[in-house]
Amino acid sequence: MKIYHTGVLRPSRRNIAKSAELILRGDPIAVPTETVYGLAVNAYNPEAIQTIFAIKGRPQDNPLIVHISSMEMFKELTTADYPIIQRLAEAFWPGALTMVLPKSARVPDEVTAGLDTVAIRYPSNPIINLLIQEAGVPLAAPSANQSGRPSPTLAKHVYHDLAGKVPIILDGLKATIGVESTVIAVSPSKVKLLRPGAITIPMLEEVCGEVEVDEAVFHQVEEGKPTVSPGMKYKHYSPKAQIVLVKGSLEQFANYVNARLEDRVFALVFNGEEEALECISFCYGGNGKERARDLFLYLRKMDDFKAKTVYVRCPPAEGLDLAVYNRLLRASGFDVRDASKDS
Ligand code: TXA
Ligand code: MG
């Protein structure tokens, strides 16, 4: 693997131009998006794409999202042009929506891990948009974390995971959304949710009618089993501490945790609830938007504190909180306790 002297750089016009030049030479660049930071390469360069899997330690069968900055680029990537796509693009692009569609012949198999579909997103963050325009090619970009770690929402998270492995990290300050994009599989008659994000089910249903939810959103997919959403079968977003998701009222949660105090036990609760806990506790937000924005930051912080166990107040599985809940299910390895039954 190539070794770089990693620079965390301001997203000045010159630094973006330099980054585009490196992309066209086959190098990766870490770039902010409105969801999380991405590790970007030229989507048309198979060797560059392969380096992404090596850098991240990413399983080979987990395909990448291709990022575009115009609908002309979109047409290069897919053979599909049914009306529902146009409606979704008009409603949510640029933004945190990824559409999985039949791939065109131009998309290398390395991007799609051999699948005949490609995941496409038109992000709204101006820094990645300008980078795509300068490079003049779509960018394949997974989240810029070491595989199995929480996605990065700050440039310093990327530096922590990938220093020496990328030449440039463009610093776009804190990611506004904080969880990865909503991923949907789109066919002429049906939209299926593969990964929840900031574009919520009610938002999608307003544009395209009923949305089917893939079982992988709520359940563990067995390794080795074929699935429409390969990324969902891996233990994801996972800090070193044991994460335990606890359902129930605040009182039930507090009783449950306070009965299990040990060394290096922490709690993540909603705003204003810290005082109910006898261990060190942090609030990770007062609503879905705040919890989405800060969840990964707190999971990383738990590692800094060498937490052994982290009890997390379970958010409701709806709206933007559905994305938070989905990430916590995976971070905990589906370890969900019901404090109303079990005390
Ligand atoms: O917000 C985001 O989506 C961020 C930023 C950087 O854009 N990217 C991101 O990429 O989260 P990654 O690689 O961490 O997650 C991509 C997800 C994985 O779950 C993968 O399995 C799924 O998208 N995916 C990609 N191509 C697919 C395809 N052809 N069919 C089904 N799922 C696909
Ligand atoms: Mg990821």
XYZ file of C-alpha atoms and ligand atoms in Angstrom:
377
model
C 0.000 0.000 0.000
C 1.221 3.506 -0.905
C 2.341 5.643 2.032
C 1.499 9.358 2.041
C 2.371 12.346 4.158
C -1.221 13.299 5.006
C -2.200 16.984 4.931
C -5.416 18.253 6.507
C -6.128 21.190 4.201
C -8.530 24.092 3.965
C -10.952 23.636 1.074
C -9.524 26.578 -0.883
C -9.967 26.650 -4.636
C -6.273 25.751 -5.023
C -6.415 22.805 -2.639
C -9.528 21.479 -4.361
C -7.801 21.794 -7.771
C -4.755 19.955 -6.386
C -7.035 17.229 -4.995
C -8.760 16.840 -8.387
C -5.359 16.451 -10.036
C -4.406 13.683 -7.591
C -7.768 11.950 -8.158
C -7.071 11.869 -11.913
C -3.662 10.311 -11.171
C -5.398 7.502 -9.267
C -4.882 8.714 -5.692
C -7.632 8.779 -3.023
C -8.781 12.042 -1.371
C -10.787 12.364 1.849
C -13.572 14.854 1.332
C -16.444 16.199 3.427
C -20.063 15.582 2.451
C -23.212 16.719 4.255
C -23.681 13.216 5.715
C -20.199 11.952 6.723
C -16.673 12.295 5.272
C -15.960 10.158 2.221
C -12.813 8.523 0.838
C -13.019 9.369 -2.856
C -11.422 7.959 -5.997
C -12.136 8.221 -9.724
C -15.129 5.898 -10.221
C -13.840 4.969 -13.699
C -10.411 3.807 -12.477
C -10.550 0.141 -11.353
C -7.054 0.129 -9.781
C -7.828 3.238 -7.747
C -11.064 1.628 -6.560
C -9.174 -1.434 -5.401
C -6.923 0.712 -3.205
C -10.022 1.861 -1.283
C -10.760 -1.684 -0.143
C -7.148 -2.123 0.987
C -6.973 1.262 2.769
C -10.211 0.705 4.702
C -9.849 -3.042 5.266
C -13.258 -3.272 3.615
C -14.792 -6.645 2.629
C -14.508 -7.095 -1.162
C -18.199 -7.881 -1.603
C -19.392 -4.521 -0.219
C -20.048 -2.150 -3.160
C -19.349 1.595 -3.219
C -21.574 4.631 -3.785
C -20.778 6.741 -6.857
C -21.085 10.515 -6.317
C -22.103 12.867 -9.131
C -22.440 16.632 -9.578
C -24.833 16.760 -12.523
C -27.622 14.759 -14.144
C -25.380 14.349 -17.223
C -23.021 12.292 -15.067
C -26.025 10.340 -13.788
C -26.874 9.252 -17.338
C -23.363 7.848 -17.836
C -23.826 5.490 -14.889
C -27.219 3.856 -15.326
C -29.431 2.499 -18.092
C -32.594 3.272 -16.108
C -34.765 6.284 -16.868
C -38.215 5.509 -15.451
C -40.383 8.415 -14.180
C -40.012 7.621 -10.486
C -36.268 8.368 -10.684
C -36.901 11.855 -12.014
C -39.415 12.551 -9.247
C -37.017 11.375 -6.536
C -34.107 13.320 -8.029
C -36.166 16.507 -8.212
C -37.344 16.123 -4.634
C -34.103 15.085 -2.915
C -31.042 15.856 -5.055
C -28.618 17.320 -4.318
C -28.897 15.646 -0.918
C -28.650 12.614 1.342
C -30.373 10.099 -0.924
C -28.625 7.211 -2.708
C -30.494 5.359 -5.461
C -29.556 1.785 -6.392
C -30.264 1.291 -10.118
C -29.233 -0.996 -13.007
C -25.636 -0.113 -13.913
C -24.371 0.987 -17.317
C -21.442 -0.719 -19.043
C -19.193 2.199 -18.041
C -19.310 1.357 -14.341
C -16.393 -0.932 -13.429
C -17.264 -4.184 -11.638
C -14.843 -3.134 -8.887
C -17.296 -0.367 -7.855
C -20.340 -2.618 -7.625
C -18.565 -5.692 -6.238
C -19.820 -7.623 -9.256
C -23.505 -6.644 -8.845
C -25.474 -5.501 -11.898
C -26.699 -2.447 -9.970
C -24.904 0.758 -9.011
C -25.576 3.082 -6.061
C -25.649 6.762 -7.105
C -25.761 9.918 -4.977
C -25.705 13.614 -5.865
C -24.433 15.213 -2.641
C -25.269 18.784 -1.597
C -22.006 19.691 0.149
C -20.307 22.346 -2.048
C -16.784 21.001 -1.388
C -17.374 17.514 -2.812
C -19.451 19.064 -5.598
C -16.595 21.305 -6.645
C -14.133 18.420 -6.397
C -16.287 16.302 -8.746
C -16.608 19.209 -11.178
C -12.871 19.919 -11.144
C -12.005 16.245 -11.660
C -14.706 15.912 -14.326
C -15.419 12.302 -13.307
C -17.847 10.750 -10.815
C -16.245 9.765 -7.501
C -16.643 6.383 -5.854
C -16.548 7.088 -2.117
C -17.281 5.002 0.949
C -17.266 6.637 4.369
C -13.669 7.647 5.239
C -13.287 5.428 8.309
C -11.358 2.257 8.954
C -13.862 -0.546 8.230
C -15.802 -1.406 11.398
C -15.262 2.021 13.001
C -17.927 4.739 13.295
C -18.172 6.957 10.187
C -16.187 10.222 10.471
C -18.058 13.491 10.992
C -14.922 15.628 11.504
C -11.611 15.858 9.607
C -9.766 14.742 12.756
C -11.721 11.456 12.777
C -10.485 10.794 9.244
C -6.933 11.679 10.272
C -7.172 9.282 13.219
C -8.250 6.379 10.984
C -6.395 7.088 7.727
C -3.240 9.140 8.430
C -0.480 7.951 6.084
C -3.004 6.317 3.766
C -4.338 9.422 1.954
C -2.432 12.452 0.641
C -5.113 15.059 1.447
C -8.015 15.388 3.858
C -10.127 18.407 2.883
C -11.450 19.961 6.095
C -15.128 20.872 5.797
C -15.677 21.237 9.564
C -18.496 19.221 11.151
C -20.791 17.170 8.890
C -24.264 18.675 9.196
C -26.298 15.460 9.056
C -23.898 13.073 10.798
C -25.246 9.704 9.567
C -24.778 8.215 6.105
C -27.277 8.733 3.283
C -30.600 6.963 2.898
C -30.099 4.075 0.447
C -33.062 2.913 -1.654
C -33.392 0.324 -4.415
C -35.552 1.822 -7.158
C -37.464 -0.223 -9.741
C -40.203 1.107 -12.069
C -42.959 0.062 -9.670
C -41.317 -0.122 -6.254
C -39.006 1.672 -3.847
C -37.278 -0.377 -1.167
C -35.407 1.122 1.788
C -32.018 -0.560 2.284
C -30.480 1.893 4.763
C -32.338 4.652 6.675
C -30.927 8.202 6.718
C -31.931 11.858 6.700
C -34.371 11.370 3.830
C -36.983 9.595 5.942
C -39.702 7.091 4.992
C -42.521 9.717 5.254
C -40.501 12.072 3.024
C -40.020 9.328 0.424
C -43.658 8.211 0.601
C -44.842 11.703 -0.166
C -43.018 11.489 -3.503
C -43.388 7.847 -4.528
C -46.121 6.165 -2.476
C -45.566 3.191 -0.210
C -41.959 2.279 0.561
C -41.009 -1.297 1.362
C -38.460 -1.730 4.145
C -35.736 -4.341 3.644
C -35.474 -6.795 6.528
C -31.802 -5.837 6.978
C -32.876 -2.439 8.377
C -34.121 -4.089 11.582
C -32.571 -7.534 11.603
C -29.201 -9.150 11.513
C -28.377 -10.629 8.101
C -26.456 -13.878 8.292
C -22.971 -13.662 6.826
C -22.808 -15.602 3.601
C -26.519 -15.103 2.878
C -27.142 -13.193 -0.375
C -28.758 -9.819 0.273
C -29.788 -6.713 -1.661
C -27.893 -4.541 0.826
C -24.447 -6.089 1.295
C -23.251 -3.381 3.718
C -25.902 -4.315 6.262
C -24.547 -7.745 7.064
C -21.359 -6.527 8.673
C -20.914 -5.385 12.257
C -20.692 -1.665 11.657
C -20.118 1.614 13.416
C -18.501 -0.272 16.159
C -16.408 1.232 18.928
C -14.222 -1.031 21.056
C -16.572 -0.827 24.044
C -19.578 -3.096 24.360
C -22.608 -1.049 23.333
C -25.908 -2.075 24.933
C -29.130 -0.564 23.638
C -31.748 -0.302 26.406
C -35.489 0.187 25.785
C -37.924 1.576 28.357
C -38.780 4.826 30.153
C -36.066 7.023 31.660
C -36.840 5.641 35.104
C -36.590 2.034 33.900
C -33.383 2.851 32.009
C -31.818 4.499 35.067
C -32.788 1.594 37.343
C -31.376 -0.888 34.848
C -28.042 0.907 34.485
C -27.663 1.924 38.139
C -27.978 -1.753 39.097
C -25.031 -2.592 36.831
C -22.372 -0.086 37.824
C -18.861 -1.311 37.293
C -15.580 0.226 36.348
C -15.702 2.156 33.060
C -19.455 1.935 32.563
C -20.907 4.929 30.723
C -24.383 5.963 29.608
C -25.643 7.875 26.575
C -29.008 9.478 27.254
C -31.276 12.184 25.828
C -30.855 15.855 26.713
C -31.502 16.734 30.343
C -31.493 13.120 31.561
C -27.913 12.846 32.838
C -28.764 13.370 36.501
C -30.811 10.161 36.686
C -27.617 8.116 36.210
C -25.023 7.195 38.817
C -22.290 6.585 36.234
C -20.655 9.097 33.910
C -23.316 10.005 31.374
C -23.538 12.130 28.245
C -26.544 13.336 26.336
C -26.281 12.595 22.642
C -29.174 14.844 21.641
C -32.688 16.054 22.379
C -34.264 14.992 19.072
C -33.550 12.827 16.020
C -31.678 15.544 14.187
C -29.279 16.146 17.089
C -28.817 12.457 17.819
C -28.000 11.764 14.150
C -25.533 14.645 14.055
C -23.642 13.595 17.188
C -24.023 9.806 17.530
C -20.762 8.810 15.810
C -18.843 11.499 17.677
C -19.997 10.053 21.019
C -19.244 6.482 19.952
C -15.689 7.569 19.115
C -15.454 9.450 22.426
C -16.330 6.243 24.281
C -13.207 4.698 22.760
C -11.084 7.663 23.910
C -12.385 7.022 27.427
C -11.609 3.295 27.111
C -15.190 2.526 28.032
C -15.926 -1.106 28.802
C -19.706 -0.944 28.554
C -21.900 1.859 27.238
C -25.644 1.732 27.936
C -27.530 3.755 25.352
C -31.085 5.111 25.677
C -32.924 3.615 22.737
C -34.368 6.231 20.349
C -37.791 5.725 18.727
C -37.552 3.793 15.430
C -39.096 6.574 13.323
C -38.157 9.680 11.333
C -34.475 10.533 11.477
C -34.222 8.497 14.691
C -34.783 5.365 12.569
C -31.305 5.982 11.127
C -29.883 6.431 14.643
C -31.635 3.266 15.847
C -30.360 1.293 12.831
C -26.737 2.375 13.470
C -27.042 1.596 17.188
C -28.434 -1.879 16.434
C -25.267 -2.569 14.457
C -22.900 -0.877 16.895
C -24.319 -3.080 19.649
C -24.233 -6.252 17.547
C -28.055 -6.324 18.047
C -27.707 -6.380 21.860
C -31.063 -4.797 22.791
C -32.414 -5.096 26.347
C -35.937 -4.261 27.521
C -35.671 -2.467 30.891
C -39.455 -2.587 31.353
C -39.247 -6.399 31.665
C -35.759 -7.044 32.880
C -34.536 -4.998 35.851
O -23.674 9.287 3.057
C -23.112 8.353 2.483
O -23.726 7.529 1.808
C -21.588 8.265 2.620
C -20.977 9.503 1.982
C -19.476 9.451 1.910
O -21.547 9.720 0.727
N -21.095 7.062 2.025
C -21.267 5.846 2.584
O -20.658 4.833 1.889
O -21.908 5.667 3.597
P -20.442 3.361 2.499
O -19.598 2.676 1.514
O -19.924 3.484 3.876
O -21.859 2.720 2.449
C -22.423 2.373 1.191
C -23.644 1.506 1.408
C -23.234 0.113 1.853
O -24.173 -0.353 2.801
C -23.334 -0.675 0.544
O -23.555 -2.045 0.745
C -24.494 0.010 -0.143
O -24.339 1.377 0.160
N -24.449 -0.178 -1.605
C -23.560 0.318 -2.482
N -23.805 -0.134 -3.733
C -24.890 -0.935 -3.642
C -25.639 -1.710 -4.569
N -25.321 -1.762 -5.859
N -26.694 -2.422 -4.098
C -27.032 -2.385 -2.788
N -26.361 -1.673 -1.854
C -25.310 -0.963 -2.271
Mg -19.361 3.079 5.754
